[in-house]
PDB file of C-alpha atoms in Angstrom:
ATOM      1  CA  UNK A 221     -17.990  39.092  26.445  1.00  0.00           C
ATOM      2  CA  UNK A 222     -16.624  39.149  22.671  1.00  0.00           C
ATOM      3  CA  UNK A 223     -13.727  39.324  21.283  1.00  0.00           C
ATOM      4  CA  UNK A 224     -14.543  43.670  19.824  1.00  0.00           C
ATOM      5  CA  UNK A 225     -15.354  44.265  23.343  1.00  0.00           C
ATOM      6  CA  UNK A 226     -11.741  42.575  24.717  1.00  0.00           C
ATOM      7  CA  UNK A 227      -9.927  45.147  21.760  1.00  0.00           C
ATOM      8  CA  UNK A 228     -12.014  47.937  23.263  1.00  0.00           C
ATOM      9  CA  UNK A 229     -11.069  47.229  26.610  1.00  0.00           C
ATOM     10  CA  UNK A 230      -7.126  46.727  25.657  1.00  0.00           C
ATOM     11  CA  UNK A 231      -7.503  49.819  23.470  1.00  0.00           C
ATOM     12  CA  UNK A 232      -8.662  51.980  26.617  1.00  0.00           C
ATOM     13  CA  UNK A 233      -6.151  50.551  29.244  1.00  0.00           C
ATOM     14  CA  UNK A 234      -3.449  51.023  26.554  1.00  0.00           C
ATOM     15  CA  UNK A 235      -4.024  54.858  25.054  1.00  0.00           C
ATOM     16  CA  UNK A 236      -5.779  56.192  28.536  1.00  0.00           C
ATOM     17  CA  UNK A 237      -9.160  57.151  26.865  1.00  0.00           C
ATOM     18  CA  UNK A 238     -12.070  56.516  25.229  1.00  0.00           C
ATOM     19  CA  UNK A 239     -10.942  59.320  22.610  1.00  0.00           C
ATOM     20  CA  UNK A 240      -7.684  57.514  21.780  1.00  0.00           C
ATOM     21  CA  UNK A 241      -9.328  54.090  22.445  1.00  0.00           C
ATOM     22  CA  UNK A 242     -11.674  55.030  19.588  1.00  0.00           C
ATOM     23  CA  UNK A 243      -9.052  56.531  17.155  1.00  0.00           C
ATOM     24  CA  UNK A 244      -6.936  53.419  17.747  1.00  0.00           C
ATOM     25  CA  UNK A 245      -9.979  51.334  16.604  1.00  0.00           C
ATOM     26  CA  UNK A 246     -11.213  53.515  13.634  1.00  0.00           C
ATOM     27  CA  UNK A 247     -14.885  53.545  15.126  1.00  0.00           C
ATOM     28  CA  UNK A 248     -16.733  55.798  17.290  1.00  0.00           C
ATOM     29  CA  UNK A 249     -16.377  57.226  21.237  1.00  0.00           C
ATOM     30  CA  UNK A 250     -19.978  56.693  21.050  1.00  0.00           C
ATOM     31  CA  UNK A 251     -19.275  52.916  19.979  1.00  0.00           C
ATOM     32  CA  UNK A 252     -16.266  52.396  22.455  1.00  0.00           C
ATOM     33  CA  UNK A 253     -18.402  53.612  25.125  1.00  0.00           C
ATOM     34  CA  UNK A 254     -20.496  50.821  24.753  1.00  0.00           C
ATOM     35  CA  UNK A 255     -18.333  47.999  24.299  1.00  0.00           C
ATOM     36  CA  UNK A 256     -16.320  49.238  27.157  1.00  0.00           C
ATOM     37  CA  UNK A 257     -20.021  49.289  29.309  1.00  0.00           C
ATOM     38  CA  UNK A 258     -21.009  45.699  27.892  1.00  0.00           C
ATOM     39  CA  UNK A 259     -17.194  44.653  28.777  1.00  0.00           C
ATOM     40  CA  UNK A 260     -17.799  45.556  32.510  1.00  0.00           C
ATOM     41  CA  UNK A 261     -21.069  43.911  32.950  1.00  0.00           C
ATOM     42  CA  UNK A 262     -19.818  40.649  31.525  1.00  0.00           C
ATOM     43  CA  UNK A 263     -16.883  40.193  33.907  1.00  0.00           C
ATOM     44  CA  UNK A 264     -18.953  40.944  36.898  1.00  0.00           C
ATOM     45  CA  UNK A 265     -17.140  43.561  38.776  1.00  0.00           C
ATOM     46  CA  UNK A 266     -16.155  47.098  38.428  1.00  0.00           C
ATOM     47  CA  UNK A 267     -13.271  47.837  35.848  1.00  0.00           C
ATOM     48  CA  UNK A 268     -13.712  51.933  35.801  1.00  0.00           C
ATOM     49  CA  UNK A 269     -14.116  54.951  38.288  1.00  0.00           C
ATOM     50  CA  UNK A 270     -16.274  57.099  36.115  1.00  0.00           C
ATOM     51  CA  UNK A 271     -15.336  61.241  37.450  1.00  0.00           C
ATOM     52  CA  UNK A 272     -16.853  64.115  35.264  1.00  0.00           C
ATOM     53  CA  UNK A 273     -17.842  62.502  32.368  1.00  0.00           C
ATOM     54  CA  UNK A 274     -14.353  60.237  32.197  1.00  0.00           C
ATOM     55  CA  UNK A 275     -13.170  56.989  32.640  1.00  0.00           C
ATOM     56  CA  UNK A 276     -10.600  56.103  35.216  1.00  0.00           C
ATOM     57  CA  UNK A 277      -9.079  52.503  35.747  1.00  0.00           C
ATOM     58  CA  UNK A 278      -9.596  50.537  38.981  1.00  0.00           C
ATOM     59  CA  UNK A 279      -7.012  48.237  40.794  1.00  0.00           C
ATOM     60  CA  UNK A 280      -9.070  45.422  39.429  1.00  0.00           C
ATOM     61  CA  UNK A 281      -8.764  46.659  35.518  1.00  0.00           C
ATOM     62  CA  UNK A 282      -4.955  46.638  35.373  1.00  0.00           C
ATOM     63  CA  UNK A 283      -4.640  43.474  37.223  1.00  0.00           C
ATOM     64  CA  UNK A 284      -7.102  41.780  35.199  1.00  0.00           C
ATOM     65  CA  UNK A 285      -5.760  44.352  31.487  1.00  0.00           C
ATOM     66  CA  UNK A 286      -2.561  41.571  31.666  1.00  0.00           C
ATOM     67  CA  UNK A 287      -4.819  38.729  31.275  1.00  0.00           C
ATOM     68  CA  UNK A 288      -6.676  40.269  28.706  1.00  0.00           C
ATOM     69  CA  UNK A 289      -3.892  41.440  27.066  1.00  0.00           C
ATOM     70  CA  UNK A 290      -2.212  37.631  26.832  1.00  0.00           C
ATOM     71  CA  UNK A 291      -5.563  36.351  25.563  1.00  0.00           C
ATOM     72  CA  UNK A 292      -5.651  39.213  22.918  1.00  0.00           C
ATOM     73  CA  UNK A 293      -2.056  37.777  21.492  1.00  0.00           C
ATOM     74  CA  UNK A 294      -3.096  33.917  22.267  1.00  0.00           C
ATOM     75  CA  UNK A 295      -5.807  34.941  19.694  1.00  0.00           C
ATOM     76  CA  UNK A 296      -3.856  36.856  17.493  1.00  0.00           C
ATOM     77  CA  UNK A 297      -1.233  33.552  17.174  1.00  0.00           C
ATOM     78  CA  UNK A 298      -3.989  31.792  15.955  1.00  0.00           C
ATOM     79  CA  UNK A 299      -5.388  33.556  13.466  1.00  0.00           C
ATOM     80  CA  UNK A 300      -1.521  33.734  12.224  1.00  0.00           C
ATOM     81  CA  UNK A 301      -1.210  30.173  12.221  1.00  0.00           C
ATOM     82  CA  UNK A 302      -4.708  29.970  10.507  1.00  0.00           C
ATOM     83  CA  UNK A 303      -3.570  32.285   7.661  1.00  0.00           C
ATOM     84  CA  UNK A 304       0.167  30.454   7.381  1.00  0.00           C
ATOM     85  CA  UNK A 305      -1.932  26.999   6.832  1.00  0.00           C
ATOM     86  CA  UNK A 306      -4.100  28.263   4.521  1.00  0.00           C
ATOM     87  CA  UNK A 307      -1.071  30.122   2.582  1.00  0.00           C
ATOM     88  CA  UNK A 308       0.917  26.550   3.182  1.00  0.00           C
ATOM     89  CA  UNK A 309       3.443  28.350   5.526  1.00  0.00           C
ATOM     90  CA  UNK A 310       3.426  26.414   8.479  1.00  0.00           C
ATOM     91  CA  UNK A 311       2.629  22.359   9.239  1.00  0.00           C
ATOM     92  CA  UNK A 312       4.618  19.543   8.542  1.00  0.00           C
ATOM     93  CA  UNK A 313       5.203  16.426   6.294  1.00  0.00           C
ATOM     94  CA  UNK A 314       6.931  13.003   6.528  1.00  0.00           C
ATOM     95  CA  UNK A 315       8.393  11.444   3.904  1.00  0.00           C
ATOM     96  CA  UNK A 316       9.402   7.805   3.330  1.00  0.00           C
ATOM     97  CA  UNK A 317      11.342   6.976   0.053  1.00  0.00           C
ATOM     98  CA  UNK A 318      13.850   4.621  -1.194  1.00  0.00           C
ATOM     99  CA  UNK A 319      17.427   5.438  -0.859  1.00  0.00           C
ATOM    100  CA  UNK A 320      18.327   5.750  -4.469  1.00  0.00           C
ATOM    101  CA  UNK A 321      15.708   8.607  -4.365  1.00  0.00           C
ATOM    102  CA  UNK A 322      16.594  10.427  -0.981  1.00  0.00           C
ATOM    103  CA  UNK A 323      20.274  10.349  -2.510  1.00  0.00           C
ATOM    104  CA  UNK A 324      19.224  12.386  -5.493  1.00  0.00           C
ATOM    105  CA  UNK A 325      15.684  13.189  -6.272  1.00  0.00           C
ATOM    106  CA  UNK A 326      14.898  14.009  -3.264  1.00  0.00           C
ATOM    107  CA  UNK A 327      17.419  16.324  -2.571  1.00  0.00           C
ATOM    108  CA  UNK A 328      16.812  19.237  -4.766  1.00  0.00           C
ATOM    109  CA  UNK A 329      12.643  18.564  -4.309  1.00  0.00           C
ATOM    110  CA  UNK A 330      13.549  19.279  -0.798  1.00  0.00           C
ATOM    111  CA  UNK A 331      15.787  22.167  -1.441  1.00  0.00           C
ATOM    112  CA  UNK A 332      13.135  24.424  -4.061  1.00  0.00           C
ATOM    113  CA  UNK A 333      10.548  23.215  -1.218  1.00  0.00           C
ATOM    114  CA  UNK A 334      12.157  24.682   2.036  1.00  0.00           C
ATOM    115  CA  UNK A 335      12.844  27.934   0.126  1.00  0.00           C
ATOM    116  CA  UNK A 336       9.400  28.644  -0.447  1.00  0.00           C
ATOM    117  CA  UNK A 337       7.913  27.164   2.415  1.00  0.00           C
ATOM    118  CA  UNK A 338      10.751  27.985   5.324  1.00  0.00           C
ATOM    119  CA  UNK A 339       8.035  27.349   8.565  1.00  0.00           C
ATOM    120  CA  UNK A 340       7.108  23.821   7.044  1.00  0.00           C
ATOM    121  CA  UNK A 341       8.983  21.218   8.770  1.00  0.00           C
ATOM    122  CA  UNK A 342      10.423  18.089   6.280  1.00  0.00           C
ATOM    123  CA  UNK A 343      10.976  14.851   7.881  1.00  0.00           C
ATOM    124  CA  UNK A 344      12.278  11.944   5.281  1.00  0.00           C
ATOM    125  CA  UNK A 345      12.650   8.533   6.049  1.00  0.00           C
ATOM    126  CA  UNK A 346      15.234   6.242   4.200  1.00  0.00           C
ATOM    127  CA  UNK A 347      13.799   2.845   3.592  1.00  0.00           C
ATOM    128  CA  UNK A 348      13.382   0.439   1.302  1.00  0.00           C
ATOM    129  CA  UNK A 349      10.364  -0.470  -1.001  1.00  0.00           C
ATOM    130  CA  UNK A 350       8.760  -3.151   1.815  1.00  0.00           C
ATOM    131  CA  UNK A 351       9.086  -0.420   4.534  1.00  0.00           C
ATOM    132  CA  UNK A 352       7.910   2.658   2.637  1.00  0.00           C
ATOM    133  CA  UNK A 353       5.303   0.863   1.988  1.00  0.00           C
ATOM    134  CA  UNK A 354       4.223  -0.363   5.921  1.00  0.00           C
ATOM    135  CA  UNK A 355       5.111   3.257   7.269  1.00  0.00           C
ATOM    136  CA  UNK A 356       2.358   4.814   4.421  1.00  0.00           C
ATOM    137  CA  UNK A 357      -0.349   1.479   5.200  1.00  0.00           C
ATOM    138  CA  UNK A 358       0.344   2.283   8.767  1.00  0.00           C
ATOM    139  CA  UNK A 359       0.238   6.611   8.642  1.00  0.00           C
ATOM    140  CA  UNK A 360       3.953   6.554   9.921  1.00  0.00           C
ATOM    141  CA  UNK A 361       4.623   9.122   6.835  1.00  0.00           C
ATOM    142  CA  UNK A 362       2.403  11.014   4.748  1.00  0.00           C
ATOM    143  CA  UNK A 363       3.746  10.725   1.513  1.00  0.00           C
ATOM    144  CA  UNK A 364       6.187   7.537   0.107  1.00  0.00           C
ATOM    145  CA  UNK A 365       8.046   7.527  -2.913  1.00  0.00           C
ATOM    146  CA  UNK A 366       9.148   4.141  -4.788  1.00  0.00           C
ATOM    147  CA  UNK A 367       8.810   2.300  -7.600  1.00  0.00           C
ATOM    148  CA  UNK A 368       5.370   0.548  -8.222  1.00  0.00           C
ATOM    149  CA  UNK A 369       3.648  -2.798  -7.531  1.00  0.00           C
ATOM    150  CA  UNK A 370       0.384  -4.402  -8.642  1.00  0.00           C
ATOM    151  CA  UNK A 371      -0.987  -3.327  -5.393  1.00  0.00           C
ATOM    152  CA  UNK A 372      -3.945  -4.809  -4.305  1.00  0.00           C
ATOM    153  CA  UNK A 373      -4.737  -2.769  -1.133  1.00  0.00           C
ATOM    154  CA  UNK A 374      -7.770  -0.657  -0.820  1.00  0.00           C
ATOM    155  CA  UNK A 375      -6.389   1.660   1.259  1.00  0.00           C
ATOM    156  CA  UNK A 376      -3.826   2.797  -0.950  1.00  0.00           C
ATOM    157  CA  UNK A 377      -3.576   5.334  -3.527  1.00  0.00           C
ATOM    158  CA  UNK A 378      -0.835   5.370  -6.212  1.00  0.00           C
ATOM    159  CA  UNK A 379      -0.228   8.493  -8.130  1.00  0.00           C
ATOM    160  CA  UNK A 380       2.807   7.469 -10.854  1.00  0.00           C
ATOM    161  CA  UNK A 381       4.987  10.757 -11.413  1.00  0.00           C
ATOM    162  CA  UNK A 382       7.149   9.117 -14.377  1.00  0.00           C
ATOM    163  CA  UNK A 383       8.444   5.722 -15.914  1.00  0.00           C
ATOM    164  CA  UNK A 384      11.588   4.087 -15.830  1.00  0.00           C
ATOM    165  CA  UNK A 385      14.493   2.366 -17.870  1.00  0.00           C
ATOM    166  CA  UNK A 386      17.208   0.203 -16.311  1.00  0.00           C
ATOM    167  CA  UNK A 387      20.557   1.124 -18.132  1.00  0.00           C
ATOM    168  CA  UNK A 388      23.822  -0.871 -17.952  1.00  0.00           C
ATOM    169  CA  UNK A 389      26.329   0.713 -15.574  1.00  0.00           C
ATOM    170  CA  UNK A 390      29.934   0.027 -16.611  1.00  0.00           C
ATOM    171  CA  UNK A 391      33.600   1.523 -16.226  1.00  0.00           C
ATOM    172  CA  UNK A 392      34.193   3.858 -19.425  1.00  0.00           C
ATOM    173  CA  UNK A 393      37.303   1.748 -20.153  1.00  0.00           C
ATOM    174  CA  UNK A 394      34.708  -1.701 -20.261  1.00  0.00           C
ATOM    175  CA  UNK A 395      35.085  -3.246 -23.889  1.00  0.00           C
ATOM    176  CA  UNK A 396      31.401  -2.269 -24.239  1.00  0.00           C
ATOM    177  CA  UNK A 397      31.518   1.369 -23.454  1.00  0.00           C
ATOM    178  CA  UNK A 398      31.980   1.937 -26.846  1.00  0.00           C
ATOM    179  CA  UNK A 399      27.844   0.352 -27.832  1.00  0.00           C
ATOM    180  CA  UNK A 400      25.095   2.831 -28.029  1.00  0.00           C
ATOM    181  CA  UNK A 401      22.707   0.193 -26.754  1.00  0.00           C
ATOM    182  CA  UNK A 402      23.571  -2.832 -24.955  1.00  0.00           C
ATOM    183  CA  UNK A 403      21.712  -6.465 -25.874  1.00  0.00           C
ATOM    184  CA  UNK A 404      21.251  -8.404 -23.071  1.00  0.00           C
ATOM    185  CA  UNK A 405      23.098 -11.517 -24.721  1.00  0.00           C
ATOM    186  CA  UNK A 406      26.377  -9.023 -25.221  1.00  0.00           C
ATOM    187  CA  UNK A 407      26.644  -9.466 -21.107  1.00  0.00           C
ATOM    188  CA  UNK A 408      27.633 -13.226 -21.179  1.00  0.00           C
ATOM    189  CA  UNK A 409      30.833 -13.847 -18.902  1.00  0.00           C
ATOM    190  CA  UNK A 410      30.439 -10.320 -17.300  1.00  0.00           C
ATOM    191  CA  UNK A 411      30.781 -10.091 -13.434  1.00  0.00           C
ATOM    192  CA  UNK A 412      27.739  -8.131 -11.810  1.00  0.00           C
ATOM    193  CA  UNK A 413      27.395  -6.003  -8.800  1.00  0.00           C
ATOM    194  CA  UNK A 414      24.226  -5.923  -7.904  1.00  0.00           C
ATOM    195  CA  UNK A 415      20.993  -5.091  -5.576  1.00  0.00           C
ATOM    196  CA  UNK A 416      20.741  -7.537  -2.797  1.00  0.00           C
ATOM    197  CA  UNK A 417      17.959 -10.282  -3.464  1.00  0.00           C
ATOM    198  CA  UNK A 418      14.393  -9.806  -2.472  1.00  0.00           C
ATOM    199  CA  UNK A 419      14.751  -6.178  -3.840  1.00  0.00           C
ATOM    200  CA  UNK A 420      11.923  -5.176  -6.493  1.00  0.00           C
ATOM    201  CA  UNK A 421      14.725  -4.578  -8.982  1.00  0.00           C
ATOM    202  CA  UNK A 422      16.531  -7.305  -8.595  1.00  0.00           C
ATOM    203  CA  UNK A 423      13.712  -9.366  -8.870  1.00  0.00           C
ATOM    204  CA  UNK A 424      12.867  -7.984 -12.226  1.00  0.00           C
ATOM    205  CA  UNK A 425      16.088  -7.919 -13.568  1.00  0.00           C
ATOM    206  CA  UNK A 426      16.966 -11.351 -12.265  1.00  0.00           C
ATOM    207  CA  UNK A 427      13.490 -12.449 -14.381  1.00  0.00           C
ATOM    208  CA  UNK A 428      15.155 -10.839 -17.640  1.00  0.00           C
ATOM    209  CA  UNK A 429      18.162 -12.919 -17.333  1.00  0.00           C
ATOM    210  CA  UNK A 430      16.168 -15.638 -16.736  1.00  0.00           C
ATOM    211  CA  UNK A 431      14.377 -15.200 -20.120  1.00  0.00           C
ATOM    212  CA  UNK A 432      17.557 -14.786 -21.567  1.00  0.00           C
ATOM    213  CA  UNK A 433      19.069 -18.509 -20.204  1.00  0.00           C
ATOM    214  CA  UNK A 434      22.208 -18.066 -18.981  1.00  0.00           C
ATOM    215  CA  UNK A 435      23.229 -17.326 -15.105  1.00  0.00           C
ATOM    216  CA  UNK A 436      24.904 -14.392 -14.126  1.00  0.00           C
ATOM    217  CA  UNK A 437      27.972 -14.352 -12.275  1.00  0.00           C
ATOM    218  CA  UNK A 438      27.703 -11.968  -9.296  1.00  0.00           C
ATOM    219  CA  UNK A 439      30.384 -10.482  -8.084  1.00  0.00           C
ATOM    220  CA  UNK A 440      29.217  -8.454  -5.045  1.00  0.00           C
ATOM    221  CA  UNK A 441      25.291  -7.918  -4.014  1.00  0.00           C
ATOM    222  CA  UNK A 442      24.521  -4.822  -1.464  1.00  0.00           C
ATOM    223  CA  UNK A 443      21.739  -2.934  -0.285  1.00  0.00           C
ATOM    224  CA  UNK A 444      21.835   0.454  -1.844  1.00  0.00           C
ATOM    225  CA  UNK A 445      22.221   1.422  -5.536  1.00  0.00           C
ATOM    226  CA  UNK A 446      24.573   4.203  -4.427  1.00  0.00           C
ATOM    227  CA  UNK A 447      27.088   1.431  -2.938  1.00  0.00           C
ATOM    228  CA  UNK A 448      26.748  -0.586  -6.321  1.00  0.00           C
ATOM    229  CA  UNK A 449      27.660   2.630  -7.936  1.00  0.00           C
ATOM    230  CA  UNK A 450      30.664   3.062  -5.902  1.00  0.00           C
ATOM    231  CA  UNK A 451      31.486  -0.676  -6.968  1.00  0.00           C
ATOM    232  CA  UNK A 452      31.362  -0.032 -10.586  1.00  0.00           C
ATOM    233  CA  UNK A 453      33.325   2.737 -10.620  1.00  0.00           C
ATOM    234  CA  UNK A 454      36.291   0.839  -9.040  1.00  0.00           C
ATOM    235  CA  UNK A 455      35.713  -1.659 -11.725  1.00  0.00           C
ATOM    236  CA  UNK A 456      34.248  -4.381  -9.581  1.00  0.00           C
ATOM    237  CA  UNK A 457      32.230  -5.384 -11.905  1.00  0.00           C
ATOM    238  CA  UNK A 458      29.388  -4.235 -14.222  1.00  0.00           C
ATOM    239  CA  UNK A 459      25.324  -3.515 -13.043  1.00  0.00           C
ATOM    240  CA  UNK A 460      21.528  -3.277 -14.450  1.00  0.00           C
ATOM    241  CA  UNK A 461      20.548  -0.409 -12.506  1.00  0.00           C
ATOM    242  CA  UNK A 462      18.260   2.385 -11.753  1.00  0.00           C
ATOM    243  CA  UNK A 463      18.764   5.346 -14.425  1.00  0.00           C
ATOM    244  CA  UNK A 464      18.798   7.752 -11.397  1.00  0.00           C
ATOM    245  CA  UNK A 465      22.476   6.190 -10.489  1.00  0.00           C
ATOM    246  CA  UNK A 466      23.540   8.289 -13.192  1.00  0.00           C
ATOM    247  CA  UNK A 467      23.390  11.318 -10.651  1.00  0.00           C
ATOM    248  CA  UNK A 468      25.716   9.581  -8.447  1.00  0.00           C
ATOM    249  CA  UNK A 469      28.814   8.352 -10.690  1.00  0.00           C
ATOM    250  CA  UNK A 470      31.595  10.508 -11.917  1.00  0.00           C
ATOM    251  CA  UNK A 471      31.394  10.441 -15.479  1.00  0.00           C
ATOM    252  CA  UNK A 472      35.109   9.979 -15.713  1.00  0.00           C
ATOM    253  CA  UNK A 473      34.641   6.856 -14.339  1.00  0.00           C
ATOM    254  CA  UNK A 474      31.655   5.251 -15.675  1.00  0.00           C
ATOM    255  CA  UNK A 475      29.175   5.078 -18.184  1.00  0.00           C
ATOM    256  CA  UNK A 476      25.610   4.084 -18.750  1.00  0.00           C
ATOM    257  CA  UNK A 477      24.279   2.636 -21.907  1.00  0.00           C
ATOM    258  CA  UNK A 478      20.344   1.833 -22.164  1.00  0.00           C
ATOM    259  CA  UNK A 479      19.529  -2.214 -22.343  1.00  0.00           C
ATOM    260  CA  UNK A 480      17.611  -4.361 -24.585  1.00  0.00           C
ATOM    261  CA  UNK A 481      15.400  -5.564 -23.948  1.00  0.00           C
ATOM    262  CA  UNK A 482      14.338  -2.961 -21.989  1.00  0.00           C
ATOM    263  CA  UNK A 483      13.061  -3.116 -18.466  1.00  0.00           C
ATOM    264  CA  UNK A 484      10.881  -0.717 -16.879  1.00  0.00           C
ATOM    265  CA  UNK A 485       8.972   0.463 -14.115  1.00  0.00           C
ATOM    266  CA  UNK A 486       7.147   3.611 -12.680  1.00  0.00           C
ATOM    267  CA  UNK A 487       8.076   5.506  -9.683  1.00  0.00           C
ATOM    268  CA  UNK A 488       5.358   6.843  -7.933  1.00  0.00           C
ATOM    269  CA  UNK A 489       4.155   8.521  -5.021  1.00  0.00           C
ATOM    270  CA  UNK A 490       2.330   6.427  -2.543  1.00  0.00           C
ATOM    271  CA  UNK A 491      -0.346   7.183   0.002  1.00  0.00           C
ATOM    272  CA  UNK A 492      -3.124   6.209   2.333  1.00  0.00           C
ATOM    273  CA  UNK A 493      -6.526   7.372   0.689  1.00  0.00           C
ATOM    274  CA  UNK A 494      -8.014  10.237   1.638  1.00  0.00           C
ATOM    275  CA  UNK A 495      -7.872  14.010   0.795  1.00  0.00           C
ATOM    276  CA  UNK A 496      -4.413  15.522   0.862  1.00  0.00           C
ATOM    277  CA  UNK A 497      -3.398  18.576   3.077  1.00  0.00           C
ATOM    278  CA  UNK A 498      -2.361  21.645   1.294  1.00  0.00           C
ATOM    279  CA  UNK A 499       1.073  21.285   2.630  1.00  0.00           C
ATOM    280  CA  UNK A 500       1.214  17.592   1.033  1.00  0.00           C
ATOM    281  CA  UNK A 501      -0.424  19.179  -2.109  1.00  0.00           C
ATOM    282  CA  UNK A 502       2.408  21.576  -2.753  1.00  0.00           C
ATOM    283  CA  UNK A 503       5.337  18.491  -1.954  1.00  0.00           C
ATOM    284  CA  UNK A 504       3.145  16.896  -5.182  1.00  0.00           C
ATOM    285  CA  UNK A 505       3.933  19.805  -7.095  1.00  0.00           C
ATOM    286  CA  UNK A 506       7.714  20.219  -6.463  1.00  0.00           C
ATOM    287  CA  UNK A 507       7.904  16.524  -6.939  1.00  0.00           C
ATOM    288  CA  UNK A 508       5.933  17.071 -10.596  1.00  0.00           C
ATOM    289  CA  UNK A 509       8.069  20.200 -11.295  1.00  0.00           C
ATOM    290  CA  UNK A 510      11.635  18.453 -11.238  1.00  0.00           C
ATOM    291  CA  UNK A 511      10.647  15.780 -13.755  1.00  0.00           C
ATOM    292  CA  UNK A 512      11.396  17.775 -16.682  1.00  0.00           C
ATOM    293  CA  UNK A 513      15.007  18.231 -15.717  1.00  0.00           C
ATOM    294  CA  UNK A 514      15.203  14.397 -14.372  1.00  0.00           C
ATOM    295  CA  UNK A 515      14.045  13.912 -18.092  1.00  0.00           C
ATOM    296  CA  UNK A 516      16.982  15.937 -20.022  1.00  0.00           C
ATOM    297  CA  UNK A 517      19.482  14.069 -17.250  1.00  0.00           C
ATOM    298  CA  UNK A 518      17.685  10.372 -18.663  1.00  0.00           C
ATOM    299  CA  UNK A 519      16.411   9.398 -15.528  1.00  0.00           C
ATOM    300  CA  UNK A 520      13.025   8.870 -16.740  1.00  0.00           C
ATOM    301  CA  UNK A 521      11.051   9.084 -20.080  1.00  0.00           C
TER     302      UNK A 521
END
């Protein structure tokens, strides 16, 4: 049996003749005669009582017409599904980022993402660098976002999506608020808030001040750049930070002023080799599309 001779079949037990069976279809009687012929054959027992030239039913045909009918929608789910894939309607994706990115990139990527792709389901993951990075080596998530490394791993493909600056964080009432650019050496004496050690930023900010030769005094270290943010606006102290902190402070409160010299990095996305899905294709895109208004807001360059 084939799948035109199940639809003739359904066609019959569902209109009551080969007339309306073949109407229904938009092919011959002729044609319907002989699917509906080839149909009985193949199951192996009689499906019709054939009186004067027309077909009627037997027990057997509307006992077995529910089976049919259930594989007839089984297959029709499929082919839906197959045509939502290829359309990138329905699937999922995983998503592992850093937190300062899952508190504001992420969010509006998301957003613009769910709207046009409502049956895709969006899992995120809120981790730091070190963990994004084991959950995409180890297919955990299909996609990580983070800033970059000199990776040395195979197995890994890094796609950059923009670079960088750090920017000094301060209250707007700091005796520097009122510098366009910051020097490095204007920070003597300041108290710092800042990223917890072992971080990627903190280890290449800690390296600038290094350079520099003079220790910093820190005032408070935590985990997540939106907690530092918190900090600085209830003049704790000043930070280095991430440009995308910006998105977090109230203006009122606090200001950012670029540093010199300047310290940058690329965020990226991050993934295990291989061909991307169509669904992770289009996450690539949204991600590409916000970077012109991450741009005008000075989050990257």
């Amino acid at each position: 049996m084939n799948l035109r001779e199940l639809e003739s079949f359904n066609a019959f037990m569902t209109y009551g003749s080969v007339t309306k069976a073949a109407q229904a279809m938009n092919i011959s009687q002729p044609m319907v005669s002989r699917l509906l012929n080839s149909f009985e054959k193949s199951v192996g027992f009689a499906l019709f009582n054939r009186k004067r030239n027309q077909l009627l039913p037997t027990t057997e045909a509307l006992q077995f017409h529910t089976t049919v009918l259930r594989s007839l929608n089984s297959l029709r789910e499929i082919e839906t599904q197959a045509r939502a894939i290829a359309n990138e309607q329905l699937g999922s994706i995983r998503i592992a980022a850093q937190p300062i990115y899952v508190d504001t990139y992420l969010l509006d990527v998301v957003a613009k993402f769910k709207r046009a792709h409502p049956n895709v389901s969006v899992s995120i993951a809120d981790t730091g660098l070190e963990g994004m990075l084991d959950m995409v080596t180890t297919r955990q998530c299909d996609l990580g976002i983070g800033i970059t490394l000199d990776l040395q791993d195979p197995n890994m493909e890094v796609m950059p999506l923009a670079q960088c600056r750090a920017v000094c964080l301060m209250p707007r009432n700091h005796r520097l608020a009122g510098f366009e650019t910051i020097d490095i050496d204007l920070l003597r004496g300041e108290s710092f808030v800042e990223l917890s050690i072992g971080s990627p930023l903190r280890t290449k900010i800690d390296y600038i001040f290094q350079i520099a030769g003079w220790p910093r005094k820190i005032a408070v270290e935590a985990r997540t750049i939106r907690t530092i943010s918190r900090l600085v606006e209830r003049n704790v102290g000043i930070a280095v930070i991430d440009p995308f902190a910006t998105l977090l402070v109230d203006e009122e409160k606090v200001v950012a002023r670029p540093l010199t010299p300047a310290i940058e990095w690329d965020v990226a996305v991050f993934r295990s080799s291989g061909e991307l899905s169509a669904v992770e294709r289009s996450f690539l895109s949204f991600l590409r599309a916000e970077l012109p208004d991450l741009r005008k807001a000075g989050c990257v360059l």
